[in-house]
CSV table of C-alpha atoms in Angstrom, one decimal:
chain,number,residue,atom,x,y,z
A,1,MET,CA,13.6,152.2,136.8
A,2,GLY,CA,10.4,150.5,137.4
A,3,GLU,CA,12.2,147.4,138.3
A,4,GLU,CA,15.3,149.6,140.6
A,5,ARG,CA,18.5,147.1,141.1
A,6,GLY,CA,21.6,147.6,142.3
A,7,THR,CA,22.6,148.6,145.2
A,8,ILE,CA,21.0,148.2,148.2
A,9,ASN,CA,18.4,150.6,149.0
A,10,THR,CA,17.1,149.7,145.6
A,11,LEU,CA,13.3,146.9,145.7
A,12,SER,CA,16.3,144.4,143.8
A,13,ALA,CA,18.5,144.6,146.5
A,14,VAL,CA,15.6,143.2,148.7
A,15,GLU,CA,13.7,141.3,147.3
A,16,THR,CA,17.3,139.5,146.3
A,17,ARG,CA,16.3,138.8,150.6
A,18,PHE,CA,12.6,138.0,150.9
A,19,ALA,CA,12.1,136.1,147.7
A,20,ARG,CA,13.2,133.1,148.9
A,21,LEU,CA,10.8,134.0,152.0
A,22,ALA,CA,8.1,135.3,150.2
A,23,VAL,CA,8.0,131.1,148.9
A,24,LEU,CA,8.2,130.2,151.5
A,25,LEU,CA,5.3,132.3,152.7
A,26,PHE,CA,3.9,131.5,149.4
A,27,VAL,CA,3.9,127.7,150.2
A,28,LEU,CA,2.7,127.7,153.5
A,29,CYS,CA,-0.7,129.4,153.0
A,30,SER,CA,-1.5,128.1,149.7
A,31,ALA,CA,-1.1,124.2,152.4
A,32,TYR,CA,-3.0,126.5,155.1
A,33,ASP,CA,-6.0,127.1,152.1
A,34,LEU,CA,-5.8,123.1,150.8
A,35,LEU,CA,-6.2,121.2,154.0
A,36,LEU,CA,-8.9,123.9,155.9
A,37,LEU,CA,-10.8,123.4,152.2
A,38,ALA,CA,-10.3,119.4,152.6
A,39,TYR,CA,-11.7,120.0,156.0
A,40,VAL,CA,-14.6,121.8,155.8
A,41,PHE,CA,-15.8,119.8,152.5
A,42,SER,CA,-18.3,117.3,153.8
A,43,ARG,CA,-19.7,120.2,156.6
A,44,ILE,CA,-20.7,122.6,154.5
A,45,ASP,CA,-22.7,123.0,150.5
A,46,LEU,CA,-20.4,121.9,148.0
A,47,ALA,CA,-22.1,125.1,145.9
A,48,PHE,CA,-20.8,127.3,149.2
A,49,TRP,CA,-17.5,125.4,149.2
A,50,LEU,CA,-17.1,125.8,145.6
A,51,ILE,CA,-16.5,129.6,145.4
A,52,PRO,CA,-14.4,129.8,148.4
A,53,THR,CA,-11.9,126.7,147.0
A,54,ILE,CA,-12.1,128.5,143.2
A,55,LEU,CA,-11.0,131.8,144.8
A,56,CYS,CA,-8.1,130.0,146.7
A,57,CYS,CA,-6.9,128.5,142.9
A,58,ILE,CA,-6.7,131.3,141.3
A,59,VAL,CA,-4.1,133.2,143.3
A,60,ILE,CA,-2.5,130.4,144.1
A,61,GLY,CA,-2.3,128.9,140.3
A,62,ARG,CA,-1.9,132.9,139.6
A,63,ASN,CA,0.4,132.6,142.0
A,64,LEU,CA,2.2,128.9,140.6
A,65,ARG,CA,2.9,130.8,137.3
A,66,CYS,CA,5.2,134.1,138.5
A,67,LEU,CA,6.7,131.9,140.0
A,68,MET,CA,7.7,129.7,137.3
A,69,SER,CA,7.5,132.3,134.5
A,70,ASN,CA,9.0,135.1,136.2
A,71,GLY,CA,11.4,133.4,139.6
A,72,PRO,CA,10.3,134.3,143.6
A,73,THR,CA,9.4,137.9,143.4
A,74,ILE,CA,8.5,139.9,146.7
A,75,GLY,CA,4.9,140.0,145.6
A,76,MET,CA,4.0,136.8,145.7
A,77,ALA,CA,3.5,137.6,149.7
A,78,PRO,CA,0.5,139.1,149.5
A,79,LEU,CA,-1.4,137.1,146.8
A,80,ALA,CA,-0.9,134.6,149.6
A,81,LEU,CA,-1.8,136.4,152.4
A,82,PHE,CA,-5.1,137.3,150.2
A,83,SER,CA,-5.8,133.3,149.6
A,84,LEU,CA,-6.3,133.4,154.0
A,85,ALA,CA,-9.5,135.1,153.0
A,86,PRO,CA,-11.6,132.3,150.8
A,87,ALA,CA,-10.4,129.4,153.0
A,88,SER,CA,-10.9,130.9,156.3
A,89,ILE,CA,-14.3,132.5,155.8
A,90,ALA,CA,-16.0,128.2,155.0
A,91,ALA,CA,-13.9,127.0,157.6
A,92,THR,CA,-16.0,130.0,159.9
A,93,TRP,CA,-18.7,128.9,158.5
A,94,ALA,CA,-18.2,125.6,158.9
A,95,LEU,CA,-17.1,125.2,162.2
A,96,THR,CA,-19.0,125.4,165.6
A,97,PRO,CA,-17.9,129.2,167.4
A,98,LEU,CA,-16.0,129.3,169.8
A,99,TYR,CA,-14.2,126.5,169.4
A,100,LEU,CA,-10.5,126.2,168.5
A,101,PRO,CA,-9.8,126.3,165.3
A,102,TRP,CA,-13.1,128.8,164.4
A,103,ILE,CA,-11.5,130.8,166.9
A,104,LEU,CA,-8.2,130.5,164.4
A,105,ALA,CA,-9.7,130.9,161.9
A,106,THR,CA,-12.0,133.4,162.3
A,107,ILE,CA,-9.1,136.1,163.3
A,108,VAL,CA,-7.4,134.9,160.1
A,109,ALA,CA,-9.9,135.9,157.9
A,110,VAL,CA,-10.1,139.0,159.7
A,111,PHE,CA,-6.6,139.9,159.2
A,112,SER,CA,-6.7,138.7,155.5
A,113,CYS,CA,-9.7,141.2,154.5
A,114,ALA,CA,-8.6,144.1,155.7
A,115,LEU,CA,-5.5,143.5,154.8
A,116,SER,CA,-6.9,142.7,150.7
A,117,ALA,CA,-8.7,146.3,151.3
A,118,TYR,CA,-6.6,148.3,152.4
A,119,PHE,CA,-4.3,147.2,149.4
A,120,ALA,CA,-7.0,147.7,146.8
A,121,CYS,CA,-7.8,151.2,148.7
A,122,TRP,CA,-4.0,151.7,147.0
A,123,PHE,CA,-4.8,149.9,143.4
A,124,ASP,CA,-7.2,152.6,143.2
A,125,LYS,CA,-5.0,155.2,142.9
A,126,LEU,CA,-2.8,153.0,141.3
A,127,ALA,CA,-4.5,152.9,138.2
A,128,ASP,CA,-6.6,156.7,138.6
A,129,ALA,CA,-2.3,157.5,137.9
A,130,CYS,CA,-3.3,155.1,134.9
A,131,HIS,CA,-6.6,156.4,133.5
A,132,ARG,CA,-5.7,160.5,134.0
A,133,GLU,CA,-6.1,161.5,130.3
A,134,SER,CA,-3.0,164.0,129.5
A,135,ARG,CA,-2.7,165.5,125.6
A,136,ILE,CA,0.9,164.1,124.7
A,137,ALA,CA,1.9,167.3,122.8
A,138,ASN,CA,3.7,166.1,119.7
A,139,ASP,CA,7.6,167.3,120.3
A,140,ALA,CA,7.1,166.0,123.5
A,141,VAL,CA,10.2,163.6,125.3
A,142,LEU,CA,9.2,160.1,125.7
A,143,VAL,CA,10.9,159.5,128.5
A,144,VAL,CA,10.8,155.0,129.3
A,145,LEU,CA,12.1,153.8,132.2
A,146,GLY,CA,14.3,151.2,132.0
A,147,GLY,CA,14.7,148.4,134.8
A,148,ARG,CA,15.3,144.7,134.2
A,149,ILE,CA,17.5,143.0,131.7
A,150,ARG,CA,18.7,139.7,131.4
A,151,ASP,CA,21.2,138.6,129.1
A,152,GLY,CA,21.6,141.5,127.1
A,153,VAL,CA,16.8,142.5,126.3
A,154,PRO,CA,14.8,144.4,128.2
A,155,THR,CA,12.4,141.9,129.9
A,156,LEU,CA,8.6,141.5,129.1
A,157,THR,CA,7.7,144.5,131.1
A,158,ILE,CA,10.1,146.5,129.7
A,159,GLN,CA,8.8,145.7,126.4
A,160,GLN,CA,5.7,147.1,126.9
A,161,ARG,CA,7.0,150.5,128.2
A,162,LEU,CA,9.1,150.5,124.8
A,163,LYS,CA,6.5,149.4,122.6
A,164,VAL,CA,4.1,152.3,123.2
A,165,ALA,CA,6.6,154.6,123.1
A,166,ALA,CA,7.9,153.3,120.1
A,167,ASP,CA,4.4,153.9,119.1
A,168,LEU,CA,3.4,156.8,120.2
A,169,TRP,CA,6.7,158.1,118.7
A,170,LYS,CA,5.3,157.3,115.3
A,171,GLU,CA,2.2,158.7,115.3
A,172,SER,CA,4.2,162.5,115.7
A,173,PRO,CA,7.9,161.7,114.9
A,174,GLN,CA,9.0,165.4,117.0
A,175,ARG,CA,9.3,163.6,119.6
A,176,THR,CA,11.7,162.4,121.1
A,177,ILE,CA,12.3,159.4,122.7
A,178,LEU,CA,14.9,159.5,126.3
A,179,VAL,CA,16.0,155.6,127.9
A,180,THR,CA,17.8,155.7,131.2
A,181,GLY,CA,18.3,153.4,133.0
A,182,GLY,CA,22.4,151.9,134.0
A,183,ASP,CA,24.5,149.4,135.0
A,184,THR,CA,22.9,146.1,134.7
A,185,PRO,CA,24.1,143.5,137.7
A,186,ASP,CA,26.9,141.6,135.3
A,187,GLY,CA,27.9,145.3,133.9
A,188,SER,CA,28.2,144.2,129.9
A,189,THR,CA,26.4,146.3,129.3
A,190,THR,CA,23.6,149.5,130.0
A,191,GLU,CA,19.9,149.0,130.6
A,192,ALA,CA,19.2,152.5,128.2
A,193,GLN,CA,22.2,150.4,125.7
A,194,SER,CA,19.6,147.4,125.7
A,195,MET,CA,16.5,149.7,125.2
A,196,TYR,CA,18.7,151.4,122.4
A,197,ARG,CA,19.3,148.5,120.6
A,198,TRP,CA,15.6,146.9,120.8
A,199,LEU,CA,13.7,150.1,119.8
A,200,VAL,CA,15.5,150.4,117.0
A,201,GLU,CA,16.2,146.7,116.3
A,202,VAL,CA,12.7,145.2,116.6
A,203,GLU,CA,10.3,148.9,116.9
A,204,GLY,CA,12.2,150.3,113.6
A,205,VAL,CA,12.1,154.0,115.4
A,206,SER,CA,15.2,156.0,114.0
A,207,LYS,CA,18.3,156.1,115.4
A,208,THR,CA,18.5,160.0,115.4
A,209,ALA,CA,14.9,159.9,117.5
A,210,ILE,CA,17.0,158.4,120.6
A,211,LEU,CA,18.8,159.8,123.2
A,212,LEU,CA,20.4,157.3,126.0
A,213,GLU,CA,21.2,158.6,130.2
A,214,PRO,CA,23.0,155.3,131.2
A,215,HIS,CA,23.7,156.2,134.7
A,216,ALA,CA,19.7,156.0,136.4
A,217,ASP,CA,19.9,153.8,139.3
A,218,ASP,CA,16.5,154.1,140.3
A,219,THR,CA,13.2,156.0,139.5
A,220,VAL,CA,14.6,158.9,140.9
A,221,GLU,CA,18.1,159.4,139.7
A,222,ASN,CA,15.5,158.4,136.0
A,223,ILE,CA,14.2,161.3,136.2
A,224,VAL,CA,16.5,164.6,137.7
A,225,PHE,CA,19.1,162.5,135.6
A,226,SER,CA,16.6,162.1,132.3
A,227,SER,CA,16.0,166.4,133.3
A,228,GLU,CA,19.7,166.8,133.4
A,229,LEU,CA,20.1,165.4,129.8
A,230,LEU,CA,17.9,167.1,127.7
A,231,ARG,CA,18.5,170.7,129.6
A,232,GLU,CA,22.2,170.0,128.2
A,233,LYS,CA,20.4,168.7,124.5
A,234,GLY,CA,19.3,172.1,124.8
A,235,LEU,CA,14.8,170.5,125.5
A,236,ALA,CA,14.3,171.5,128.8
A,237,SER,CA,11.3,173.0,127.1
A,238,ARG,CA,9.7,170.1,125.2
A,239,GLN,CA,6.7,168.2,127.4
A,240,PHE,CA,9.1,165.4,129.5
A,241,CYS,CA,6.6,162.4,128.7
A,242,ILE,CA,7.3,159.0,131.5
A,243,VAL,CA,6.2,155.9,129.8
A,244,THR,CA,6.5,153.2,132.1
A,245,SER,CA,4.5,150.4,133.8
A,246,ASN,CA,1.5,151.4,134.7
A,247,TYR,CA,1.6,149.9,138.2
A,248,HIS,CA,4.5,152.8,138.6
A,249,LEU,CA,2.9,155.3,137.0
A,250,TYR,CA,1.9,156.7,140.1
A,251,ARG,CA,5.0,156.8,142.1
A,252,ALA,CA,7.3,157.9,138.9
A,253,LEU,CA,4.6,161.2,138.6
A,254,GLU,CA,5.0,162.0,142.6
A,255,ILE,CA,8.8,161.7,142.1
A,256,ALA,CA,8.6,163.7,138.9
A,257,GLU,CA,6.7,166.9,141.3
A,258,ASN,CA,9.2,166.1,144.3
A,259,GLN,CA,12.1,166.8,142.1
A,260,GLY,CA,10.7,170.1,141.1
A,261,VAL,CA,10.2,167.9,136.7
A,262,GLU,CA,6.9,169.0,135.4
A,263,ALA,CA,5.6,166.1,134.1
A,264,VAL,CA,2.9,163.9,132.1
A,265,GLY,CA,2.8,160.6,131.7
A,266,VAL,CA,1.1,157.0,129.6
A,267,GLY,CA,0.9,154.3,131.4
A,268,ALA,CA,2.5,150.7,130.1
A,269,PRO,CA,0.6,146.8,130.2
A,270,VAL,CA,2.4,144.3,132.6
A,271,PRO,CA,2.7,140.9,131.0
A,272,ALA,CA,0.3,138.7,131.9
A,273,THR,CA,2.7,136.1,134.1
A,274,SER,CA,3.4,138.7,136.8
A,275,SER,CA,0.7,142.0,136.2
A,276,TRP,CA,-1.4,140.8,140.2
A,277,GLN,CA,2.9,140.2,141.8
A,278,GLN,CA,3.7,143.7,139.9
A,279,TRP,CA,1.4,145.6,141.6
A,280,CYS,CA,1.2,144.0,144.7
A,281,ARG,CA,5.3,145.0,144.6
A,282,GLU,CA,4.9,148.6,143.7
A,283,VAL,CA,1.5,149.3,147.0
A,284,MET,CA,5.1,147.8,148.8
A,285,VAL,CA,7.7,149.7,147.2
A,286,SER,CA,5.0,152.8,147.6
A,287,ARG,CA,4.6,152.0,151.5
A,288,ALA,CA,8.3,151.8,152.1
A,289,LYS,CA,8.9,155.2,149.8
A,290,ARG,CA,6.7,157.0,152.5
């Protein structure tokens, strides 16, 4: 599941605890950025001042857009810290060296730049998994990893995964789509059932082309339970093709390999309202799982 939920060991449990802290960090970092840029406004060249100001506003704007559209997420925290770099660099340029505010601004700038570089390296690793070309067999099983369901409807992130799977099925109707995901938080349905309905009613996929795995609570179980279901159905010899969000594909393929499941993958695009936060969030999860 690209967006785990339910138990204390899943990412959503972590988000429930720390999402508000991420928002608080976002507010504090944004206030720092704006105050610092206002302070150095008259001390440096206008053109040089505009560059960090625009960069800060872009990052702050992305976090605000995510907050308004999707609610708080721990993925906002790294972005908030990234925004410290341009404002702090501008301050080190404008302030007097060895003066306390200059020293503090320099420390913050170094920290933020180092953190940004670290995440950039991981972004490259995650993106590499999406760019690998894999030949999808004409009779492959397209295993769509589940995630957050709101009021019985898949979120935009999950809808994108389903659209990719439906398009692949329409290219070759011999393929089978397997949707995997357990109970939703309110217990009214399962992720698999919600995804099944979306595929049939919105994407026009034949009911007979879809298998449901309604028990998995995280990415490991998504892959393990789906593999077991395919063995039960006599489909174990077919190609196992994981369909998930682009940011999540690296970890999903790594888990499949660790579980002894030979798989290829296809990455689905992520909605623009939350794409930056999702990628930051995935780096945090990938490191936490190691």
